[in-house]
Short mmCIF file of C-alpha atoms in Angstrom, two decimals:
data_model
loop_
_atom_site.label_atom_id
_atom_site.label_comp_id
_atom_site.label_asym_id
_atom_site.label_seq_id
_atom_site.Cartn_x
_atom_site.Cartn_y
_atom_site.Cartn_z
CA MET N 298 120.64 136.29 121.83
CA GLY N 299 118.95 136.91 118.52
CA ARG N 300 116.84 134.54 116.49
CA LEU N 301 116.18 134.01 112.81
CA LEU N 302 112.43 133.49 112.82
CA ASP N 303 111.60 132.75 109.19
CA VAL N 304 112.92 132.81 105.65
CA ALA N 305 110.29 133.97 103.15
CA PHE N 306 110.69 133.56 99.39
CA MET N 307 108.56 136.24 97.75
CA PRO N 308 108.11 137.39 94.14
CA HIS N 309 108.20 141.04 93.21
CA PRO N 310 106.10 141.85 90.11
CA PRO N 311 104.74 145.38 90.61
CA VAL N 312 101.47 144.22 89.04
CA MET N 313 100.75 142.50 92.38
CA VAL N 314 100.25 145.92 93.97
CA PRO N 315 96.66 147.07 93.31
CA GLU N 316 97.72 150.66 92.64
CA VAL N 317 99.88 149.31 89.80
CA GLY N 318 98.05 146.24 88.58
CA ARG N 319 94.48 147.48 88.90
CA GLY N 320 92.36 145.04 86.87
CA GLU N 321 95.37 142.81 86.06
CA VAL N 322 95.71 141.79 89.73
CA ALA N 323 92.87 139.32 89.17
CA ARG N 324 95.14 137.30 86.89
CA ILE N 325 97.55 136.52 89.73
CA THR N 326 95.04 135.92 92.51
CA ALA N 327 96.88 132.82 93.77
CA THR N 328 100.12 134.75 94.21
CA VAL N 329 98.54 137.76 95.90
CA THR N 330 96.48 135.55 98.22
CA ALA N 331 99.51 133.48 99.20
CA VAL N 332 101.65 136.57 99.86
CA LYS N 333 98.94 138.13 102.04
CA GLU N 334 98.48 134.94 104.04
CA LEU N 335 102.23 134.54 104.47
CA ALA N 336 102.65 138.18 105.52
CA ALA N 337 99.95 137.75 108.18
CA LYS N 338 101.67 134.63 109.48
CA LEU N 339 105.04 136.38 109.59
CA ALA N 340 103.55 139.40 111.40
CA ALA N 341 102.24 137.10 114.13
CA ARG N 342 105.86 136.09 114.80
CA ARG N 343 106.68 139.72 115.77
CA PRO N 344 109.95 140.32 113.91
CA GLU N 345 112.02 143.27 115.09
CA VAL N 346 114.17 143.63 111.95
CA VAL N 347 113.55 142.60 108.33
CA VAL N 348 116.57 141.57 106.28
CA ILE N 349 115.72 141.78 102.59
CA ILE N 350 117.75 140.52 99.62
CA SER N 351 116.85 141.81 96.15
CA PRO N 352 118.23 140.86 92.73
CA HIS N 353 117.50 144.44 91.66
CA GLY N 354 119.43 146.05 94.51
CA PRO N 355 123.11 146.98 94.50
CA VAL N 356 124.47 144.04 92.47
CA PHE N 357 128.21 143.43 92.13
CA ARG N 358 130.07 140.69 90.33
CA ASP N 359 132.48 139.95 93.17
CA ALA N 360 130.88 141.25 96.39
CA VAL N 361 127.59 141.47 98.24
CA GLY N 362 126.43 145.07 98.43
CA LEU N 363 124.83 146.26 101.70
CA TRP N 364 123.09 149.63 101.85
CA ALA N 365 124.58 151.67 104.69
CA THR N 366 123.12 155.16 104.30
CA GLY N 367 121.03 155.42 107.45
CA GLN N 368 117.70 155.28 105.63
CA LEU N 369 116.27 154.20 102.28
CA LYS N 370 113.35 155.64 100.37
CA GLY N 371 111.51 154.15 97.45
CA ASP N 372 108.36 154.41 95.37
CA LEU N 373 106.60 152.79 92.43
CA ALA N 374 106.49 155.92 90.26
CA ALA N 375 108.21 154.00 87.46
CA PHE N 376 105.11 151.81 87.40
CA ARG N 377 102.64 154.75 87.41
CA ALA N 378 101.94 154.47 91.12
CA GLY N 379 104.04 157.23 92.66
CA GLU N 380 101.64 157.38 95.62
CA VAL N 381 103.09 154.06 96.82
CA LYS N 382 106.21 155.23 98.63
CA PHE N 383 108.05 154.12 101.76
CA THR N 384 110.90 155.32 103.95
CA TYR N 385 112.78 152.85 106.16
CA ARG N 386 115.46 153.27 108.76
CA LEU N 387 118.39 150.91 108.25
CA ASP N 388 119.71 148.92 111.19
CA LEU N 389 123.35 149.78 110.59
CA GLU N 390 124.57 147.85 113.64
CA LEU N 391 123.16 144.55 112.39
CA SER N 392 124.23 145.40 108.84
CA ARG N 393 127.78 145.93 110.07
CA ASP N 394 127.74 142.68 112.04
CA ILE N 395 126.59 140.79 108.93
CA ALA N 396 129.34 142.41 106.85
CA ASP N 397 131.95 141.50 109.47
CA ALA N 398 130.72 137.89 109.70
CA ALA N 399 130.85 137.58 105.91
CA ARG N 400 134.39 138.95 105.76
CA GLU N 401 135.47 136.55 108.49
CA ALA N 402 134.20 133.77 106.21
CA GLY N 403 136.40 135.10 103.41
CA LEU N 404 133.57 136.74 101.45
CA PRO N 405 133.87 140.24 99.97
CA VAL N 406 131.30 142.86 100.98
CA ALA N 407 130.65 146.33 99.52
CA TRP N 408 129.66 148.64 102.39
CA LEU N 409 127.53 151.22 100.59
CA ASP N 410 127.60 154.34 102.71
CA ALA N 411 127.26 157.81 101.19
CA ALA N 412 130.92 157.96 100.13
CA ALA N 413 130.80 154.53 98.48
CA CYS N 414 127.59 155.46 96.66
CA ARG N 415 129.28 158.52 95.21
CA ARG N 416 132.28 156.44 94.22
CA TYR N 417 130.19 153.79 92.46
CA GLY N 418 127.62 156.22 91.06
CA LEU N 419 124.77 154.56 92.99
CA THR N 420 121.53 156.13 94.20
CA PRO N 421 120.43 154.66 97.54
CA GLU N 422 116.84 153.51 97.13
CA LEU N 423 114.35 150.76 97.74
CA ASP N 424 114.18 149.02 94.35
CA HIS N 425 110.99 147.30 93.22
CA GLY N 426 112.41 143.94 94.33
CA MET N 427 112.18 145.35 97.86
CA MET N 428 109.15 147.61 97.48
CA VAL N 429 106.70 144.88 96.42
CA PRO N 430 107.35 142.45 99.31
CA LEU N 431 107.47 145.36 101.77
CA TYR N 432 104.09 146.59 100.53
CA PHE N 433 102.44 143.38 101.72
CA LEU N 434 104.50 143.13 104.92
CA ARG N 435 103.42 146.67 105.85
CA GLN N 436 99.80 145.81 105.14
CA ALA N 437 100.15 142.96 107.63
CA GLY N 438 101.59 145.32 110.27
CA ILE N 439 105.34 144.68 109.86
CA ASP N 440 107.05 148.07 109.86
CA THR N 441 110.52 147.50 111.31
CA PRO N 442 114.04 148.72 110.52
CA LEU N 443 115.70 147.03 107.55
CA VAL N 444 118.93 145.42 106.57
CA ALA N 445 118.87 145.80 102.79
CA MET N 446 121.21 144.19 100.28
CA GLY N 447 121.55 142.95 96.74
CA MET N 448 122.47 139.49 95.62
CA ALA N 449 125.85 139.05 93.92
CA PHE N 450 127.33 137.19 90.97
CA LEU N 451 129.54 135.13 93.25
CA GLN N 452 129.79 131.35 93.05
CA ARG N 453 126.74 129.58 94.48
CA GLN N 454 128.71 128.10 97.36
CA GLN N 455 129.89 131.59 98.29
CA LEU N 456 126.32 132.91 98.26
CA TYR N 457 125.26 130.01 100.48
CA THR N 458 128.19 130.69 102.82
CA PHE N 459 127.18 134.36 102.98
CA GLY N 460 123.70 133.28 104.13
CA ALA N 461 125.25 131.19 106.88
CA ALA N 462 127.40 134.15 107.98
CA LEU N 463 124.26 136.32 108.02
CA ALA N 464 122.56 133.81 110.32
CA ARG N 465 125.52 133.82 112.70
CA ALA N 466 125.36 137.60 112.94
CA VAL N 467 121.61 137.43 113.61
CA ALA N 468 122.13 134.84 116.34
CA ALA N 469 124.68 137.10 118.03
CA SER N 470 122.36 140.13 117.86
CA PRO N 471 119.54 141.01 120.27
CA HIS N 472 116.88 140.87 117.53
CA ARG N 473 114.12 138.63 116.23
CA VAL N 474 114.73 138.70 112.47
CA LEU N 475 112.71 137.93 109.36
CA LEU N 476 114.72 137.21 106.21
CA VAL N 477 113.01 137.91 102.88
CA ALA N 478 114.61 136.53 99.70
CA SER N 479 112.98 138.45 96.85
CA GLY N 480 113.02 136.97 93.37
CA ASP N 481 111.05 135.80 90.37
CA LEU N 482 111.68 132.56 88.51
CA SER N 483 111.83 132.11 84.72
CA HIS N 484 111.03 135.15 82.59
CA ARG N 485 110.62 132.94 79.49
CA LEU N 486 107.58 130.79 80.18
CA LEU N 487 105.38 131.90 77.27
CA PRO N 488 105.78 133.27 73.75
CA GLY N 489 105.90 137.03 74.12
CA ALA N 490 107.31 136.84 77.68
CA PRO N 491 109.52 139.76 78.82
CA ALA N 492 112.78 137.96 78.09
CA GLY N 493 111.55 135.93 75.11
CA TYR N 494 110.44 132.30 75.16
CA ASP N 495 112.41 129.18 76.02
CA PRO N 496 110.74 125.83 76.79
CA ARG N 497 113.38 125.13 79.45
CA GLY N 498 111.89 127.95 81.53
CA LYS N 499 109.07 125.66 82.66
CA ASP N 500 111.59 122.92 83.46
CA PHE N 501 113.58 125.31 85.64
CA ASP N 502 110.53 126.54 87.53
CA ALA N 503 109.21 123.03 88.10
CA ARG N 504 112.57 121.95 89.48
CA VAL N 505 112.90 124.92 91.84
CA LYS N 506 109.34 124.42 93.10
CA GLU N 507 109.89 120.71 93.70
CA LEU N 508 113.25 121.14 95.41
CA LEU N 509 112.08 123.98 97.67
CA ALA N 510 109.00 122.01 98.70
CA ALA N 511 111.30 119.15 99.70
CA VAL N 512 113.83 121.57 101.30
CA ASP N 513 116.43 119.87 99.08
CA VAL N 514 119.22 122.41 99.40
CA GLU N 515 121.84 120.29 97.64
CA GLY N 516 119.43 119.92 94.73
CA ILE N 517 118.98 123.69 94.48
CA LEU N 518 122.75 124.23 94.49
CA ALA N 519 123.16 121.61 91.76
CA ILE N 520 120.69 123.14 89.29
CA PRO N 521 122.70 123.40 86.05
CA GLU N 522 123.92 126.88 85.21
CA GLU N 523 122.85 126.30 81.62
CA LEU N 524 119.27 125.60 82.72
CA ALA N 525 119.17 128.74 84.88
CA GLU N 526 120.52 130.85 82.02
CA LYS N 527 117.99 129.49 79.55
CA ALA N 528 115.21 130.20 82.05
CA GLY N 529 116.17 133.87 82.31
CA GLU N 530 115.49 133.85 86.07
CA CYS N 531 116.32 136.56 88.58
CA GLY N 532 115.67 134.90 91.94
CA LEU N 533 117.96 131.88 92.25
CA ARG N 534 120.88 133.71 93.83
CA SER N 535 118.65 135.46 96.38
CA PHE N 536 117.08 132.10 97.23
CA ILE N 537 120.49 130.45 97.71
CA MET N 538 121.52 133.22 100.12
CA GLY N 539 118.29 132.63 102.03
CA LEU N 540 118.89 128.89 102.15
CA GLY N 541 122.40 129.45 103.47
CA ALA N 542 120.91 131.18 106.51
CA LEU N 543 119.29 127.84 107.40
CA ASP N 544 122.51 125.80 107.21
CA GLY N 545 122.76 123.46 110.18
CA TYR N 546 119.05 123.72 111.12
CA GLU N 547 116.12 121.38 110.96
CA VAL N 548 113.74 123.18 108.60
CA ARG N 549 110.00 123.07 108.17
CA GLY N 550 108.87 124.47 104.86
CA GLU N 551 106.22 124.70 102.20
CA VAL N 552 105.57 126.20 98.79
CA LEU N 553 102.40 128.25 99.14
CA SER N 554 101.75 129.05 95.50
CA TYR N 555 103.21 129.13 92.01
CA GLU N 556 101.88 130.58 88.77
CA GLY N 557 103.13 132.35 85.65
CA PRO N 558 100.24 133.94 83.72
CA PHE N 559 102.37 136.77 82.28
CA GLY N 560 105.27 134.52 81.20
CA VAL N 561 107.22 135.04 84.46
CA GLY N 562 107.20 132.48 87.26
CA TYR N 563 106.00 133.73 90.66
CA LEU N 564 106.70 131.43 93.61
CA VAL N 565 105.78 132.04 97.24
CA ALA N 566 107.41 129.82 99.86
CA HIS N 567 108.05 129.81 103.59
CA LEU N 568 110.86 128.06 105.47
CA GLU N 569 111.14 128.02 109.25
CA PRO N 570 114.12 126.85 111.31
CA VAL N 571 112.75 124.63 114.08
CA GLY N 572 115.93 123.57 115.84
CA GLU N 573 119.65 123.21 115.40
CA ALA N 574 120.75 120.14 113.44
CA PRO N 575 124.54 120.26 112.93
CA GLU N 576 124.43 117.02 110.96
CA ARG N 577 122.42 118.85 108.25
CA SER N 578 125.10 121.48 107.68
CA LEU N 579 126.39 121.40 104.12
CA LEU N 580 129.27 123.67 105.08
CA ALA N 581 130.39 121.18 107.72
CA LYS N 582 130.18 118.39 105.14
CA ASP N 583 132.37 120.38 102.77
CA LYS N 584 135.09 120.45 105.41
CA LYS N 585 135.19 116.67 105.81
CA PRO N 586 138.04 114.95 103.96
CA VAL N 587 136.89 112.91 100.96
CA ALA N 588 138.86 109.94 99.66
CA GLU N 589 140.32 110.85 96.26
CA SER N 590 140.41 108.32 93.45
CA LEU N 591 143.71 107.80 91.64
CA PRO N 592 142.61 109.49 88.35
CA VAL N 593 141.27 112.51 90.26
CA ARG N 594 144.40 112.82 92.36
CA LEU N 595 146.49 112.77 89.19
CA ALA N 596 144.35 115.50 87.58
CA ARG N 597 144.63 117.70 90.66
CA GLN N 598 148.38 117.16 90.99
CA SER N 599 148.87 117.94 87.30
CA LEU N 600 147.31 121.40 87.49
CA GLU N 601 148.84 122.25 90.87
CA TYR N 602 152.32 121.14 89.77
CA TYR N 603 152.17 123.17 86.56
CA LEU N 604 150.92 126.36 88.22
CA ARG N 605 153.64 126.16 90.87
CA THR N 606 156.58 125.07 88.70
CA GLY N 607 155.68 125.88 85.10
CA LYS N 608 156.41 122.26 84.18
CA VAL N 609 154.25 119.31 83.15
CA LEU N 610 153.86 116.67 85.84
CA PRO N 611 155.86 113.51 85.01
CA VAL N 612 153.92 110.29 84.52
CA PRO N 613 153.93 108.29 87.79
CA GLU N 614 156.58 105.60 88.15
CA PRO N 615 155.87 102.78 88.45
CA LEU N 616 152.74 103.31 86.35
CA PRO N 617 149.63 101.97 88.17
CA PRO N 618 147.94 99.23 86.07
CA GLU N 619 144.60 101.14 85.95
CA LEU N 620 146.38 104.07 84.25
CA ALA N 621 148.54 102.06 81.88
CA GLY N 622 145.99 101.50 79.13
CA ARG N 623 144.85 104.01 76.50
CA ALA N 624 141.50 105.80 76.45
CA GLY N 625 139.87 109.17 75.92
CA ALA N 626 139.20 111.10 79.11
CA PHE N 627 137.48 114.28 80.23
CA VAL N 628 138.63 116.30 83.23
CA SER N 629 136.02 118.55 84.88
CA ILE N 630 136.87 121.21 87.44
CA LYS N 631 134.33 122.88 89.69
CA LYS N 632 134.61 125.75 92.14
CA HIS N 633 132.02 126.04 94.90
CA GLY N 634 129.75 123.71 92.95
CA SER N 635 129.91 125.66 89.65
CA LEU N 636 131.81 124.57 86.56
CA ARG N 637 135.30 126.11 86.28
CA GLY N 638 136.59 124.15 83.28
CA CYS N 639 136.00 120.95 81.34
CA ILE N 640 138.07 119.61 78.44
CA GLY N 641 138.76 116.11 77.23
CA THR N 642 139.48 113.77 74.37
CA ILE N 643 137.01 111.45 72.65
CA GLY N 644 139.66 108.82 71.99
CA PRO N 645 143.22 108.24 73.19
CA THR N 646 145.82 110.78 72.01
CA ARG N 647 148.64 109.98 74.44
CA THR N 648 150.84 107.03 75.29
CA ASN N 649 148.73 105.99 78.28
CA LEU N 650 145.71 107.07 80.32
CA ALA N 651 147.89 108.73 82.95
CA GLU N 652 149.36 111.06 80.36
CA GLU N 653 145.89 111.66 78.90
CA ILE N 654 144.63 112.84 82.30
CA ILE N 655 147.70 114.97 83.01
CA TYR N 656 147.37 116.97 79.79
CA ASN N 657 143.58 117.20 79.85
CA ALA N 658 143.69 118.55 83.40
CA LEU N 659 145.98 121.33 82.19
CA ALA N 660 143.66 122.07 79.28
CA ALA N 661 140.57 122.13 81.54
CA GLY N 662 142.23 124.51 83.99
CA LEU N 663 144.05 126.78 81.57
CA GLU N 664 142.53 126.54 78.09
CA ASP N 665 138.77 126.25 78.40
CA PRO N 666 137.64 129.28 76.36
CA ARG N 667 134.58 129.79 78.56
CA PHE N 668 136.66 130.70 81.62
CA PRO N 669 139.84 132.62 82.52
CA PRO N 670 142.80 130.41 83.41
CA VAL N 671 142.85 129.02 86.94
CA THR N 672 145.21 130.84 89.31
CA VAL N 673 147.31 129.49 92.16
CA ASP N 674 145.09 131.26 94.70
CA GLU N 675 142.07 129.26 93.49
CA LEU N 676 143.61 125.82 93.88
CA PRO N 677 142.32 125.11 97.42
CA GLU N 678 138.75 125.82 96.27
CA LEU N 679 138.66 123.42 93.31
CA GLN N 680 137.01 120.01 92.98
CA TYR N 681 137.87 117.58 90.20
CA SER N 682 136.21 114.67 88.42
CA VAL N 683 137.52 112.45 85.63
CA ASP N 684 135.42 110.60 83.03
CA VAL N 685 137.20 107.79 81.19
CA LEU N 686 135.45 106.97 77.93
CA SER N 687 134.81 103.58 76.40
CA GLU N 688 135.36 103.07 72.67
CA PRO N 689 132.50 104.85 70.80
CA GLU N 690 130.16 102.65 68.76
CA PRO N 691 127.63 103.52 66.04
CA ALA N 692 124.11 104.03 67.34
CA THR N 693 120.61 105.21 66.50
CA LEU N 694 118.29 107.36 68.61
CA ALA N 695 116.62 104.18 69.84
CA ASP N 696 119.96 102.95 71.22
CA LEU N 697 120.50 106.00 73.44
CA ASP N 698 119.81 106.58 77.12
CA PRO N 699 121.13 109.93 78.44
CA LYS N 700 121.62 108.46 81.93
CA VAL N 701 123.75 105.56 80.66
CA TYR N 702 125.40 106.61 77.41
CA GLY N 703 127.23 109.67 76.25
CA VAL N 704 126.67 110.72 72.64
CA ILE N 705 128.79 111.95 69.75
CA VAL N 706 126.96 113.66 66.89
CA SER N 707 129.00 114.06 63.69
CA ARG N 708 128.73 115.54 60.23
CA GLY N 709 131.99 115.38 58.34
CA ARG N 710 134.69 116.89 60.50
CA ARG N 711 132.21 118.64 62.77
CA ARG N 712 131.54 116.76 65.99
CA GLY N 713 129.75 117.52 69.22
CA LEU N 714 130.00 115.38 72.35
CA LEU N 715 127.90 115.24 75.50
CA LEU N 716 128.76 113.13 78.53
CA PRO N 717 126.09 110.91 80.11
CA ASP N 718 124.14 111.44 83.30
CA LEU N 719 124.29 115.23 83.31
CA GLU N 720 122.00 117.23 85.59
CA GLY N 721 119.08 118.66 83.62
CA ILE N 722 119.49 116.40 80.57
CA ASP N 723 116.65 113.90 80.83
CA THR N 724 115.71 112.98 77.27
CA VAL N 725 117.48 111.64 74.20
CA GLU N 726 116.16 114.59 72.20
CA GLU N 727 117.75 117.10 74.59
CA GLN N 728 121.03 115.20 74.63
CA VAL N 729 121.33 115.00 70.84
CA ALA N 730 120.21 118.60 70.31
CA ILE N 731 122.87 119.95 72.68
CA ALA N 732 125.58 117.74 71.17
CA ARG N 733 124.57 118.87 67.68
CA GLN N 734 124.74 122.53 68.74
CA LYS N 735 128.19 122.00 70.25
CA GLY N 736 129.35 120.56 66.95
CA GLY N 737 127.91 123.44 64.93
CA ILE N 738 125.54 121.06 63.10
CA GLY N 739 122.32 122.71 61.96
CA PRO N 740 118.90 121.33 62.91
CA ASP N 741 118.12 120.37 59.29
CA GLU N 742 121.48 118.77 58.48
CA PRO N 743 121.83 114.97 58.47
CA TYR N 744 124.22 113.56 61.07
CA GLN N 745 125.69 110.34 62.43
CA ILE N 746 125.43 109.18 66.03
CA GLU N 747 127.87 107.25 68.21
CA ARG N 748 127.38 106.29 71.82
CA PHE N 749 129.83 105.51 74.60
CA LYS N 750 129.91 104.74 78.30
CA VAL N 751 132.08 106.40 80.91
CA THR N 752 133.70 105.40 84.15
CA ARG N 753 133.34 108.44 86.39
CA TYR N 754 135.89 109.12 89.13
CA HIS N 755 135.48 111.63 91.98
#
């Protein structure tokens, strides 16, 4: 039986490599020191295969790409260090077992053999997201066959599930395996950073560092997509795949270093499975039935009924008392933990709350301009929540609390609304700024504020 020995989270700036960075290496001493110490520790564990995930590898929107060409070569010539070059044999048997395990879990895989590379116009190579971690692993004496893959733009829950499938394939193999999740954090930490500057970059990095140190997997999965996008990161998806490989295990972990002197966040962390713990499996939790509230059940039934019949769901008879009144309501739909649609009404527009929920569920699933309409095939994968709004009341900034009150910012007919207690929105200033942006209200324009409370149903 095989064994997953360790999961290593490693950054990949070529400047870490002395042949590339030369005098600049001194500016990231903490990162280089931590990577060397971690590589030495990993080498002492005697891995027989290294599985490496890179955000700069073969990246697909709807599948995980696995290199399957027998061997991979790479160098750092693009970074003026062509003398740094490696050739690795690929462990195609383990690669195939991982692909099969992923497909059994319902996840698409792109098997990138020579024919597939020609078809997709890909050049098989070790990208710099692989080369940099491998440089330090080789220095420490780790020179094993590889399983090499890219991350994918799948839903986070799917990436996590892929990691769990990978771990099952490793356990069924004869090998001791090291998993390396390569990735950098925000690329927008400083003015002049590679991807521009955004103050939320530091917030994103601080959150990832804190959550990884606590091995808070649910927290990592719940990081708002908006925050990740503003940070301009490249490592979150690789990290989630790595965390999925630890599903159902007791985990010992630590963050070894973090710094961002060039405007990009470099984090080094090490997680080690120390024993099976089925009660810690998030995938097992997802399979447990959850009691549905009445408003949520109505939202779900509304969308399912319409997609299967083409008709609007009738209002329940007799009408439950809690749905008989009138109020604004927002229906939110998620898929594998990521937003799939959210539309609502600030105040009542229908005869009763039941009707409000029925129509807003259809709008959230079919009319949210940020997403394509939900399809019948997706219905089993969706989760719903319903926010019922209280009557808005005039307010000032001093009256707001983003954890308690939602906010409506208005100027004439332009209005922007933000619900309360949203992940990543911690200050009144953030809440009002986002609501103002949603309403198309400029930063220098005067505006009016209203606040409201919600009753949230899951």
